[in-house]
mmCIF file of C-alpha atoms and ligand atoms in Angstrom:
data_model
loop_
_atom_site.group_PDB
_atom_site.id
_atom_site.type_symbol
_atom_site.label_atom_id
_atom_site.label_comp_id
_atom_site.label_asym_id
_atom_site.label_seq_id
_atom_site.Cartn_x
_atom_site.Cartn_y
_atom_site.Cartn_z
ATOM 1 C CA MET O 1 218.686 -102.296 -175.952
ATOM 2 C CA SER O 2 218.273 -98.702 -174.883
ATOM 3 C CA SER O 3 220.670 -98.733 -171.797
ATOM 4 C CA ARG O 4 217.891 -95.095 -170.895
ATOM 5 C CA LYS O 5 216.368 -96.462 -167.458
ATOM 6 C CA LYS O 6 213.053 -98.729 -167.639
ATOM 7 C CA ILE O 7 209.594 -97.561 -164.895
ATOM 8 C CA GLY O 8 207.266 -99.715 -164.760
ATOM 9 C CA LEU O 9 203.511 -98.209 -164.303
ATOM 10 C CA VAL O 10 201.068 -100.968 -163.016
ATOM 11 C CA GLY O 11 197.520 -100.390 -163.431
ATOM 12 C CA ALA O 12 197.333 -97.701 -166.728
ATOM 13 C CA GLY O 13 193.956 -96.022 -164.704
ATOM 14 C CA ASN O 14 194.140 -91.939 -163.962
ATOM 15 C CA ILE O 15 197.406 -91.885 -162.395
ATOM 16 C CA GLY O 16 199.259 -94.424 -164.150
ATOM 17 C CA GLY O 17 198.467 -92.442 -166.916
ATOM 18 C CA GLU O 18 199.941 -88.979 -165.519
ATOM 19 C CA LEU O 19 202.953 -90.994 -164.413
ATOM 20 C CA ALA O 20 203.845 -91.961 -167.458
ATOM 21 C CA ASN O 21 202.699 -88.096 -168.911
ATOM 22 C CA LEU O 22 205.110 -86.441 -166.013
ATOM 23 C CA ILE O 23 207.724 -89.283 -166.729
ATOM 24 C CA VAL O 24 207.531 -88.787 -170.511
ATOM 25 C CA GLN O 25 208.278 -85.296 -170.256
ATOM 26 C CA LYS O 26 211.074 -85.339 -167.852
ATOM 27 C CA GLN O 27 213.011 -87.969 -169.433
ATOM 28 C CA LEU O 28 212.755 -90.478 -166.589
ATOM 29 C CA GLY O 29 213.051 -93.262 -168.348
ATOM 30 C CA ASP O 30 211.277 -95.525 -171.060
ATOM 31 C CA VAL O 31 207.722 -96.478 -169.643
ATOM 32 C CA VAL O 32 205.918 -99.451 -170.090
ATOM 33 C CA LEU O 33 201.673 -99.202 -168.982
ATOM 34 C CA TYR O 34 200.571 -101.943 -167.978
ATOM 35 C CA ASP O 35 197.240 -103.108 -166.820
ATOM 36 C CA ILE O 36 195.101 -105.979 -166.844
ATOM 37 C CA PRO O 37 194.186 -108.270 -169.974
ATOM 38 C CA PRO O 38 190.932 -106.550 -170.238
ATOM 39 C CA LYS O 39 192.212 -103.288 -170.068
ATOM 40 C CA GLU O 40 195.245 -104.577 -172.883
ATOM 41 C CA ASN O 41 194.014 -101.688 -175.590
ATOM 42 C CA PHE O 42 193.554 -99.047 -173.482
ATOM 43 C CA ALA O 43 196.680 -99.198 -172.034
ATOM 44 C CA LYS O 44 198.031 -99.751 -175.598
ATOM 45 C CA GLY O 45 196.660 -96.648 -176.390
ATOM 46 C CA LYS O 46 197.103 -94.345 -173.813
ATOM 47 C CA ALA O 47 201.202 -95.339 -174.712
ATOM 48 C CA LEU O 48 200.389 -94.437 -177.950
ATOM 49 C CA ASP O 49 198.818 -91.257 -177.578
ATOM 50 C CA LEU O 50 201.720 -89.956 -174.975
ATOM 51 C CA GLU O 51 204.129 -90.995 -177.462
ATOM 52 C CA GLN O 52 202.764 -89.071 -180.240
ATOM 53 C CA SER O 53 203.294 -86.432 -178.334
ATOM 54 C CA GLN O 54 207.167 -86.839 -178.221
ATOM 55 C CA ALA O 55 206.877 -84.164 -181.361
ATOM 56 C CA VAL O 56 205.662 -81.601 -179.609
ATOM 57 C CA ASN O 57 207.618 -82.154 -175.846
ATOM 58 C CA GLY O 58 211.071 -82.925 -178.428
ATOM 59 C CA SER O 59 211.477 -86.702 -175.539
ATOM 60 C CA ASP O 60 212.976 -89.273 -177.029
ATOM 61 C CA VAL O 61 211.939 -92.084 -173.984
ATOM 62 C CA ARG O 62 209.814 -94.887 -175.836
ATOM 63 C CA VAL O 63 206.367 -95.687 -174.149
ATOM 64 C CA THR O 64 204.423 -98.962 -174.311
ATOM 65 C CA GLY O 65 201.035 -100.522 -173.218
ATOM 66 C CA THR O 66 200.756 -103.887 -172.130
ATOM 67 C CA SER O 67 199.102 -106.913 -170.008
ATOM 68 C CA ASN O 68 202.259 -108.973 -170.304
ATOM 69 C CA TRP O 69 203.831 -108.849 -167.192
ATOM 70 C CA ALA O 70 206.808 -110.433 -168.534
ATOM 71 C CA ASP O 71 207.654 -106.696 -170.643
ATOM 72 C CA LEU O 72 208.417 -105.314 -167.197
ATOM 73 C CA ALA O 73 210.762 -107.842 -166.940
ATOM 74 C CA GLY O 74 214.227 -105.395 -165.621
ATOM 75 C CA ALA O 75 212.209 -102.522 -164.930
ATOM 76 C CA ASP O 76 214.513 -100.589 -162.409
ATOM 77 C CA VAL O 77 210.963 -98.636 -161.110
ATOM 78 C CA LEU O 78 207.931 -99.664 -160.455
ATOM 79 C CA ILE O 79 204.909 -97.490 -159.240
ATOM 80 C CA ILE O 80 201.972 -99.223 -158.347
ATOM 81 C CA THR O 81 198.397 -97.730 -158.572
ATOM 82 C CA ALA O 82 196.818 -101.164 -159.551
ATOM 83 C CA GLY O 83 193.287 -101.288 -157.707
ATOM 84 C CA ILE O 84 190.277 -99.077 -157.140
ATOM 85 C CA PRO O 85 189.801 -95.887 -155.955
ATOM 86 C CA ARG O 86 187.781 -94.547 -153.446
ATOM 87 C CA LYS O 87 183.706 -93.775 -154.710
ATOM 88 C CA PRO O 88 182.325 -90.712 -152.195
ATOM 89 C CA GLY O 89 181.343 -91.880 -148.722
ATOM 90 C CA GLN O 90 183.935 -94.200 -148.501
ATOM 91 C CA SER O 91 186.895 -94.551 -146.368
ATOM 92 C CA ARG O 92 190.147 -95.904 -147.483
ATOM 93 C CA ASP O 93 189.695 -98.413 -145.952
ATOM 94 C CA ASP O 94 186.793 -99.506 -147.427
ATOM 95 C CA LEU O 95 189.400 -100.505 -149.935
ATOM 96 C CA VAL O 96 190.492 -103.614 -148.636
ATOM 97 C CA GLU O 97 188.412 -106.301 -149.851
ATOM 98 C CA THR O 98 189.272 -105.265 -153.542
ATOM 99 C CA ASN O 99 192.747 -104.097 -153.682
ATOM 100 C CA LEU O 100 194.006 -106.800 -150.845
ATOM 101 C CA PRO O 101 193.706 -109.539 -153.842
ATOM 102 C CA ILE O 102 194.955 -106.999 -156.368
ATOM 103 C CA ILE O 103 197.943 -106.143 -154.662
ATOM 104 C CA ARG O 104 198.459 -109.613 -154.109
ATOM 105 C CA ASP O 105 198.624 -110.523 -157.685
ATOM 106 C CA VAL O 106 201.090 -107.362 -158.561
ATOM 107 C CA ALA O 107 203.593 -108.546 -155.367
ATOM 108 C CA ASP O 108 204.164 -112.592 -156.857
ATOM 109 C CA ASN O 109 204.368 -111.161 -160.488
ATOM 110 C CA ALA O 110 206.529 -108.170 -159.405
ATOM 111 C CA ALA O 111 208.924 -110.698 -157.532
ATOM 112 C CA LYS O 112 208.850 -112.813 -160.166
ATOM 113 C CA HIS O 113 209.951 -110.162 -163.314
ATOM 114 C CA CYS O 114 210.836 -107.197 -161.603
ATOM 115 C CA PRO O 115 212.871 -108.557 -158.512
ATOM 116 C CA ASP O 116 215.491 -106.247 -158.662
ATOM 117 C CA ALA O 117 212.955 -102.971 -158.908
ATOM 118 C CA PHE O 118 212.605 -99.662 -156.381
ATOM 119 C CA ALA O 119 208.629 -100.451 -155.580
ATOM 120 C CA ILE O 120 206.442 -98.062 -155.239
ATOM 121 C CA VAL O 121 203.127 -98.450 -154.082
ATOM 122 C CA ILE O 122 200.114 -95.685 -154.271
ATOM 123 C CA SER O 123 197.515 -98.403 -154.352
ATOM 124 C CA ASN O 124 195.039 -97.856 -151.182
ATOM 125 C CA PRO O 125 194.468 -98.783 -148.408
ATOM 126 C CA LEU O 126 197.883 -97.567 -148.373
ATOM 127 C CA ASP O 127 200.449 -98.240 -145.807
ATOM 128 C CA ALA O 128 198.747 -101.428 -145.537
ATOM 129 C CA MET O 129 199.009 -102.308 -149.620
ATOM 130 C CA VAL O 130 202.827 -101.378 -149.180
ATOM 131 C CA TYR O 131 203.314 -103.645 -146.104
ATOM 132 C CA GLU O 132 201.373 -106.760 -147.944
ATOM 133 C CA LEU O 133 203.836 -105.737 -151.206
ATOM 134 C CA ARG O 134 206.871 -106.191 -149.282
ATOM 135 C CA ARG O 135 205.799 -109.354 -146.939
ATOM 136 C CA ARG O 136 204.403 -111.432 -150.257
ATOM 137 C CA THR O 137 207.844 -110.410 -152.312
ATOM 138 C CA ASN O 138 210.296 -110.341 -149.246
ATOM 139 C CA LYS O 139 212.257 -107.750 -151.280
ATOM 140 C CA PRO O 140 214.544 -105.963 -148.926
ATOM 141 C CA ARG O 141 212.701 -103.051 -146.999
ATOM 142 C CA ALA O 142 214.899 -100.197 -148.680
ATOM 143 C CA GLN O 143 213.370 -101.239 -152.192
ATOM 144 C CA VAL O 144 209.837 -100.380 -150.800
ATOM 145 C CA VAL O 145 208.311 -97.182 -150.224
ATOM 146 C CA GLY O 146 204.608 -95.660 -149.887
ATOM 147 C CA MET O 147 203.381 -92.939 -151.706
ATOM 148 C CA ALA O 148 201.735 -90.811 -149.595
ATOM 149 C CA GLY O 149 203.599 -88.174 -147.254
ATOM 150 C CA VAL O 150 204.667 -86.766 -150.680
ATOM 151 C CA LEU O 151 201.032 -85.694 -151.456
ATOM 152 C CA ASP O 152 199.595 -84.829 -147.790
ATOM 153 C CA SER O 153 202.519 -82.337 -146.944
ATOM 154 C CA SER O 154 201.922 -80.816 -150.474
ATOM 155 C CA ARG O 155 198.463 -80.415 -149.409
ATOM 156 C CA PHE O 156 199.437 -78.438 -146.480
ATOM 157 C CA ALA O 157 201.909 -76.905 -148.220
ATOM 158 C CA LEU O 158 199.486 -75.712 -150.753
ATOM 159 C CA PHE O 159 196.509 -74.345 -148.159
ATOM 160 C CA LEU O 160 199.346 -72.426 -146.155
ATOM 161 C CA SER O 161 200.355 -71.076 -149.105
ATOM 162 C CA ARG O 162 197.303 -69.466 -150.242
ATOM 163 C CA GLU O 163 196.043 -68.638 -146.264
ATOM 164 C CA LEU O 164 199.495 -66.852 -145.767
ATOM 165 C CA GLN O 165 199.187 -65.085 -149.104
ATOM 166 C CA VAL O 166 203.187 -66.344 -149.160
ATOM 167 C CA SER O 167 204.938 -68.185 -152.061
ATOM 168 C CA ILE O 168 204.895 -71.940 -151.778
ATOM 169 C CA LYS O 169 208.500 -72.190 -152.798
ATOM 170 C CA ASP O 170 209.309 -70.915 -149.293
ATOM 171 C CA ILE O 171 206.983 -73.337 -147.297
ATOM 172 C CA ARG O 172 208.559 -76.874 -145.287
ATOM 173 C CA ALA O 173 206.252 -78.721 -144.070
ATOM 174 C CA MET O 174 205.394 -81.951 -143.579
ATOM 175 C CA VAL O 175 203.188 -84.719 -142.787
ATOM 176 C CA LEU O 176 203.577 -88.197 -141.094
ATOM 177 C CA GLY O 177 201.787 -91.006 -140.048
ATOM 178 C CA GLY O 178 199.159 -92.912 -141.897
ATOM 179 C CA HIS O 179 198.005 -91.673 -144.651
ATOM 180 C CA GLY O 180 194.098 -91.530 -143.083
ATOM 181 C CA ASP O 181 192.347 -89.394 -141.821
ATOM 182 C CA ASP O 182 194.230 -89.293 -138.569
ATOM 183 C CA MET O 183 197.710 -88.562 -140.042
ATOM 184 C CA VAL O 184 199.605 -86.060 -138.648
ATOM 185 C CA PRO O 185 200.839 -82.545 -140.737
ATOM 186 C CA VAL O 186 203.881 -81.529 -137.853
ATOM 187 C CA LEU O 187 203.041 -78.329 -136.788
ATOM 188 C CA SER O 188 206.251 -78.755 -134.390
ATOM 189 C CA ASN O 189 208.938 -78.111 -137.601
ATOM 190 C CA CYS O 190 206.831 -76.651 -139.931
ATOM 191 C CA THR O 191 208.013 -73.361 -141.106
ATOM 192 C CA VAL O 192 208.194 -70.160 -143.958
ATOM 193 C CA ASN O 193 211.796 -70.721 -145.168
ATOM 194 C CA GLY O 194 212.258 -70.764 -141.187
ATOM 195 C CA ILE O 195 210.207 -68.793 -139.628
ATOM 196 C CA PRO O 196 208.097 -71.275 -137.282
ATOM 197 C CA ILE O 197 204.429 -71.509 -138.869
ATOM 198 C CA ARG O 198 202.889 -70.303 -135.048
ATOM 199 C CA GLN O 199 204.310 -67.314 -135.407
ATOM 200 C CA LEU O 200 202.742 -66.637 -138.399
ATOM 201 C CA MET O 201 199.264 -67.659 -138.305
ATOM 202 C CA ALA O 202 196.855 -67.926 -135.583
ATOM 203 C CA LYS O 203 195.827 -71.491 -133.943
ATOM 204 C CA ASP O 204 192.169 -71.716 -135.103
ATOM 205 C CA LYS O 205 193.096 -70.938 -138.855
ATOM 206 C CA LEU O 206 196.492 -73.686 -137.951
ATOM 207 C CA ALA O 207 193.874 -75.845 -136.838
ATOM 208 C CA ALA O 208 191.002 -75.247 -139.935
ATOM 209 C CA ILE O 209 193.782 -76.003 -142.274
ATOM 210 C CA VAL O 210 195.467 -78.997 -140.782
ATOM 211 C CA ASP O 211 191.538 -80.347 -140.792
ATOM 212 C CA ARG O 212 191.781 -80.015 -144.400
ATOM 213 C CA THR O 213 194.681 -81.285 -144.944
ATOM 214 C CA ARG O 214 193.471 -84.334 -143.421
ATOM 215 C CA LYS O 215 190.437 -84.029 -144.917
ATOM 216 C CA GLY O 216 192.273 -82.980 -148.828
ATOM 217 C CA GLY O 217 191.884 -86.196 -150.510
ATOM 218 C CA GLY O 218 187.816 -86.909 -149.293
ATOM 219 C CA GLU O 219 187.584 -83.124 -150.997
ATOM 220 C CA ILE O 220 188.751 -84.352 -153.856
ATOM 221 C CA VAL O 221 186.854 -87.766 -154.224
ATOM 222 C CA GLY O 222 183.404 -85.257 -153.515
ATOM 223 C CA LEU O 223 184.013 -83.142 -156.390
ATOM 224 C CA MET O 224 184.946 -85.740 -158.936
ATOM 225 C CA GLY O 225 183.390 -88.422 -157.896
ATOM 226 C CA THR O 226 186.628 -90.792 -157.600
ATOM 227 C CA SER O 227 190.418 -89.951 -156.380
ATOM 228 C CA ALA O 228 192.880 -87.274 -156.651
ATOM 229 C CA TYR O 229 195.364 -88.021 -159.938
ATOM 230 C CA TYR O 230 197.491 -85.043 -161.225
ATOM 231 C CA ALA O 231 198.910 -84.235 -156.739
ATOM 232 C CA PRO O 232 199.367 -87.952 -156.093
ATOM 233 C CA ALA O 233 201.075 -89.006 -159.571
ATOM 234 C CA ALA O 234 203.547 -85.656 -159.322
ATOM 235 C CA SER O 235 204.118 -87.461 -155.672
ATOM 236 C CA ALA O 236 205.452 -90.610 -156.962
ATOM 237 C CA VAL O 237 207.595 -88.785 -159.597
ATOM 238 C CA ALA O 238 209.459 -86.760 -156.799
ATOM 239 C CA MET O 239 210.055 -90.496 -154.955
ATOM 240 C CA ALA O 240 211.076 -92.577 -158.337
ATOM 241 C CA GLU O 241 213.469 -89.091 -159.882
ATOM 242 C CA SER O 242 215.032 -88.698 -156.324
ATOM 243 C CA TYR O 243 215.742 -92.728 -156.835
ATOM 244 C CA LEU O 244 217.258 -92.619 -159.548
ATOM 245 C CA LEU O 245 218.803 -89.048 -160.104
ATOM 246 C CA ASP O 246 220.520 -90.536 -156.572
ATOM 247 C CA GLN O 247 219.216 -87.218 -155.216
ATOM 248 C CA ARG O 248 218.650 -88.309 -151.868
ATOM 249 C CA ARG O 249 216.259 -86.157 -151.043
ATOM 250 C CA VAL O 250 214.019 -85.577 -148.466
ATOM 251 C CA LEU O 251 210.377 -86.761 -148.353
ATOM 252 C CA PRO O 252 208.086 -87.831 -146.213
ATOM 253 C CA CYS O 253 207.023 -91.943 -147.238
ATOM 254 C CA ALA O 254 205.279 -94.709 -145.952
ATOM 255 C CA ALA O 255 208.674 -96.970 -144.915
ATOM 256 C CA TYR O 256 209.013 -99.888 -143.522
ATOM 257 C CA LEU O 257 210.003 -99.368 -139.231
ATOM 258 C CA ASP O 258 212.026 -101.840 -137.434
ATOM 259 C CA GLY O 259 211.931 -99.400 -134.146
ATOM 260 C CA GLU O 260 212.904 -96.700 -135.659
ATOM 261 C CA TYR O 261 209.940 -93.619 -133.626
ATOM 262 C CA GLY O 262 208.747 -96.740 -131.080
ATOM 263 C CA TYR O 263 207.263 -99.043 -134.024
ATOM 264 C CA LYS O 264 207.911 -102.354 -135.157
ATOM 265 C CA ASP O 265 206.594 -103.961 -138.222
ATOM 266 C CA LEU O 266 205.083 -101.841 -139.241
ATOM 267 C CA TYR O 267 204.908 -99.270 -142.501
ATOM 268 C CA MET O 268 204.109 -95.584 -142.030
ATOM 269 C CA GLY O 269 205.316 -91.703 -143.250
ATOM 270 C CA VAL O 270 208.091 -90.329 -141.686
ATOM 271 C CA PRO O 271 211.245 -88.491 -143.149
ATOM 272 C CA VAL O 272 213.212 -90.524 -145.306
ATOM 273 C CA VAL O 273 216.387 -90.520 -147.414
ATOM 274 C CA ILE O 274 215.831 -92.146 -151.058
ATOM 275 C CA GLY O 275 218.857 -92.030 -153.158
ATOM 276 C CA ALA O 276 220.344 -94.685 -155.612
ATOM 277 C CA GLU O 277 220.219 -97.785 -152.432
ATOM 278 C CA GLY O 278 216.787 -96.765 -152.052
ATOM 279 C CA VAL O 279 215.594 -95.480 -148.959
ATOM 280 C CA GLU O 280 219.063 -95.098 -147.672
ATOM 281 C CA GLN O 281 217.810 -93.294 -143.863
ATOM 282 C CA ILE O 282 215.415 -93.305 -141.813
ATOM 283 C CA ILE O 283 215.130 -89.796 -140.177
ATOM 284 C CA GLN O 284 214.212 -89.616 -136.719
ATOM 285 C CA ILE O 285 213.185 -85.730 -135.694
ATOM 286 C CA GLU O 286 211.617 -84.693 -132.217
ATOM 287 C CA LEU O 287 208.374 -84.798 -132.308
ATOM 288 C CA ASP O 288 206.272 -83.221 -129.277
ATOM 289 C CA ALA O 289 203.694 -84.252 -126.733
ATOM 290 C CA GLU O 290 200.870 -83.864 -128.881
ATOM 291 C CA GLU O 291 202.289 -85.226 -132.085
ATOM 292 C CA LYS O 292 203.572 -88.041 -130.982
ATOM 293 C CA ALA O 293 200.441 -88.988 -129.592
ATOM 294 C CA MET O 294 198.754 -88.064 -132.254
ATOM 295 C CA LEU O 295 201.105 -90.205 -134.248
ATOM 296 C CA ALA O 296 200.143 -93.110 -131.740
ATOM 297 C CA LYS O 297 196.808 -92.776 -132.726
ATOM 298 C CA SER O 298 197.822 -93.001 -136.768
ATOM 299 C CA ALA O 299 199.500 -95.819 -136.205
ATOM 300 C CA ASP O 300 196.550 -97.633 -133.803
ATOM 301 C CA SER O 301 194.843 -96.582 -137.702
ATOM 302 C CA VAL O 302 197.220 -98.712 -139.929
ATOM 303 C CA GLN O 303 197.707 -101.691 -137.325
ATOM 304 C CA LYS O 304 194.058 -102.305 -137.623
ATOM 305 C CA VAL O 305 194.280 -102.210 -141.374
ATOM 306 C CA VAL O 306 197.123 -104.495 -141.038
ATOM 307 C CA ASP O 307 195.685 -106.869 -139.169
ATOM 308 C CA LEU O 308 192.819 -107.637 -141.159
ATOM 309 C CA VAL O 309 195.352 -107.801 -143.979
ATOM 310 C CA LYS O 310 196.842 -110.878 -142.131
ATOM 311 C CA LYS O 311 193.704 -112.064 -141.086
ATOM 312 C CA LYS O 312 192.818 -113.035 -145.055
ATOM 313 C CA SER O 313 195.727 -114.795 -145.595
HETATM 314 N N1 NAD B 1 198.246 -92.937 -151.410
HETATM 315 C C1 NAD B 1 197.612 -91.784 -152.165
HETATM 316 O O1 NAD B 1 197.585 -90.739 -151.492
HETATM 317 C C2 NAD B 1 196.849 -91.819 -153.379
HETATM 318 C C3 NAD B 1 196.216 -91.192 -153.924
HETATM 319 C C4 NAD B 1 195.247 -91.106 -154.791
HETATM 320 C C5 NAD B 1 194.843 -92.573 -155.206
HETATM 321 N N2 NAD B 1 195.353 -93.017 -154.602
HETATM 322 C C6 NAD B 1 194.984 -95.019 -154.708
HETATM 323 O O2 NAD B 1 195.538 -95.274 -156.288
HETATM 324 C C7 NAD B 1 194.984 -96.493 -157.031
HETATM 325 C C8 NAD B 1 194.712 -96.269 -158.321
HETATM 326 O O3 NAD B 1 194.207 -94.783 -158.783
HETATM 327 P P1 NAD B 1 193.932 -94.142 -159.756
HETATM 328 O O4 NAD B 1 192.397 -93.170 -159.654
HETATM 329 O O5 NAD B 1 194.422 -94.561 -160.480
HETATM 330 O O6 NAD B 1 192.123 -95.291 -159.657
HETATM 331 P P2 NAD B 1 191.784 -96.470 -161.729
HETATM 332 O O7 NAD B 1 190.948 -96.976 -161.616
HETATM 333 O O8 NAD B 1 191.818 -95.007 -162.598
HETATM 334 O O9 NAD B 1 193.443 -96.855 -161.926
HETATM 335 C C9 NAD B 1 193.546 -98.277 -161.682
HETATM 336 C C10 NAD B 1 194.080 -99.677 -162.496
HETATM 337 O O10 NAD B 1 193.892 -100.444 -161.908
HETATM 338 C C11 NAD B 1 194.031 -101.739 -162.695
HETATM 339 N N3 NAD B 1 194.451 -102.910 -162.306
HETATM 340 C C12 NAD B 1 193.157 -103.351 -161.420
HETATM 341 N N4 NAD B 1 193.487 -104.698 -161.001
HETATM 342 C C13 NAD B 1 195.182 -104.896 -161.590
HETATM 343 C C14 NAD B 1 196.464 -105.744 -161.555
HETATM 344 N N5 NAD B 1 196.040 -106.575 -160.968
HETATM 345 N N6 NAD B 1 197.259 -105.802 -161.911
HETATM 346 C C15 NAD B 1 197.300 -104.532 -162.826
HETATM 347 N N7 NAD B 1 196.310 -103.183 -162.723
HETATM 348 C C16 NAD B 1 195.261 -103.830 -162.288
HETATM 349 C C17 NAD B 1 192.477 -101.099 -163.313
HETATM 350 O O11 NAD B 1 191.938 -102.121 -164.661
HETATM 351 C C18 NAD B 1 192.858 -99.726 -163.214
HETATM 352 O O12 NAD B 1 192.973 -99.279 -165.335
HETATM 353 C C19 NAD B 1 193.541 -96.270 -155.698
HETATM 354 O O13 NAD B 1 193.732 -97.742 -154.982
HETATM 355 C C20 NAD B 1 193.461 -95.064 -155.148
HETATM 356 O O14 NAD B 1 193.140 -95.486 -153.812
HETATM 357 C C21 NAD B 1 196.691 -93.266 -153.132
#
């Protein structure tokens, strides 16, 4: 048996395929690409296609496709993209009907076959789906996170760097709250290598960028007819990498709140430290009054979807 790490990708669609591609290129571990039985050959085909890039990339990790959960047994990390993405005109919350039964199926299998895996949920509506996965699997809160904040922050940073015409490497930007249109780009902590953003950009320009960030997912759905996958995959891989390599990066992730920021029994985007133990710390930063109010509004939106999910128990 290989001593390499094992990474299970649940859902072999657009994000699943790009996740596998990045993991192969970074050689983070062997990849098992799972999809439902009608898509078994699709998963196998993607896996074989990726393996056929190994000689060119000089990568030795294995990629296999399967529709058998037993093949995911012993996974160190599970990244979950199972479910349908948005179509133009749909909100993320519109996906509850289809994606809730899917997440429940994934949770039951994950609990049975991969009880020790660090789980990263990507499926939408993100905050409610990650809440449900943890509730259903009963895993420790350190072992279940949702990916949204890294992506939303990356979008925010891109728009800021384009507007300011400075390297994206020098932008420090974080988006907190739920993964919806009322997410919270945190201006009080946003800097260009330490220089407060408000010193560098006019209020109206900043407001326009905040608005574009909030609607960043929808902009792509409008262009492509389906949701983004390159940036979401890159974001989840950064989280997986921090866990697998014990990097202890500070990343905005949907984490289970038990009183932090004044919220309880809720998943929402907050800055967390991800290391070998999973979510090792939730960092509570000072927010100004306006940001606190925006966070409260965002938490309220998340809670409404979670309540809907609970009613469907
Ligand atoms: N969190 C974020 O920031 C973010 C960003 C973009 C997309 N998303 C969400 O990620 C999800 C996946 O997006 P995508 O573009 O990869 O979609 P996709 O349709 O390309 O792939 C989803 C895959 O899930 C599979 N699937 C369905 N039921 C399953 C089950 N029970 N078990 C395992 N697999 C199952 C489907 O067969 C499909 O291959 C969507 O819900 C989308 O809204 C989230």
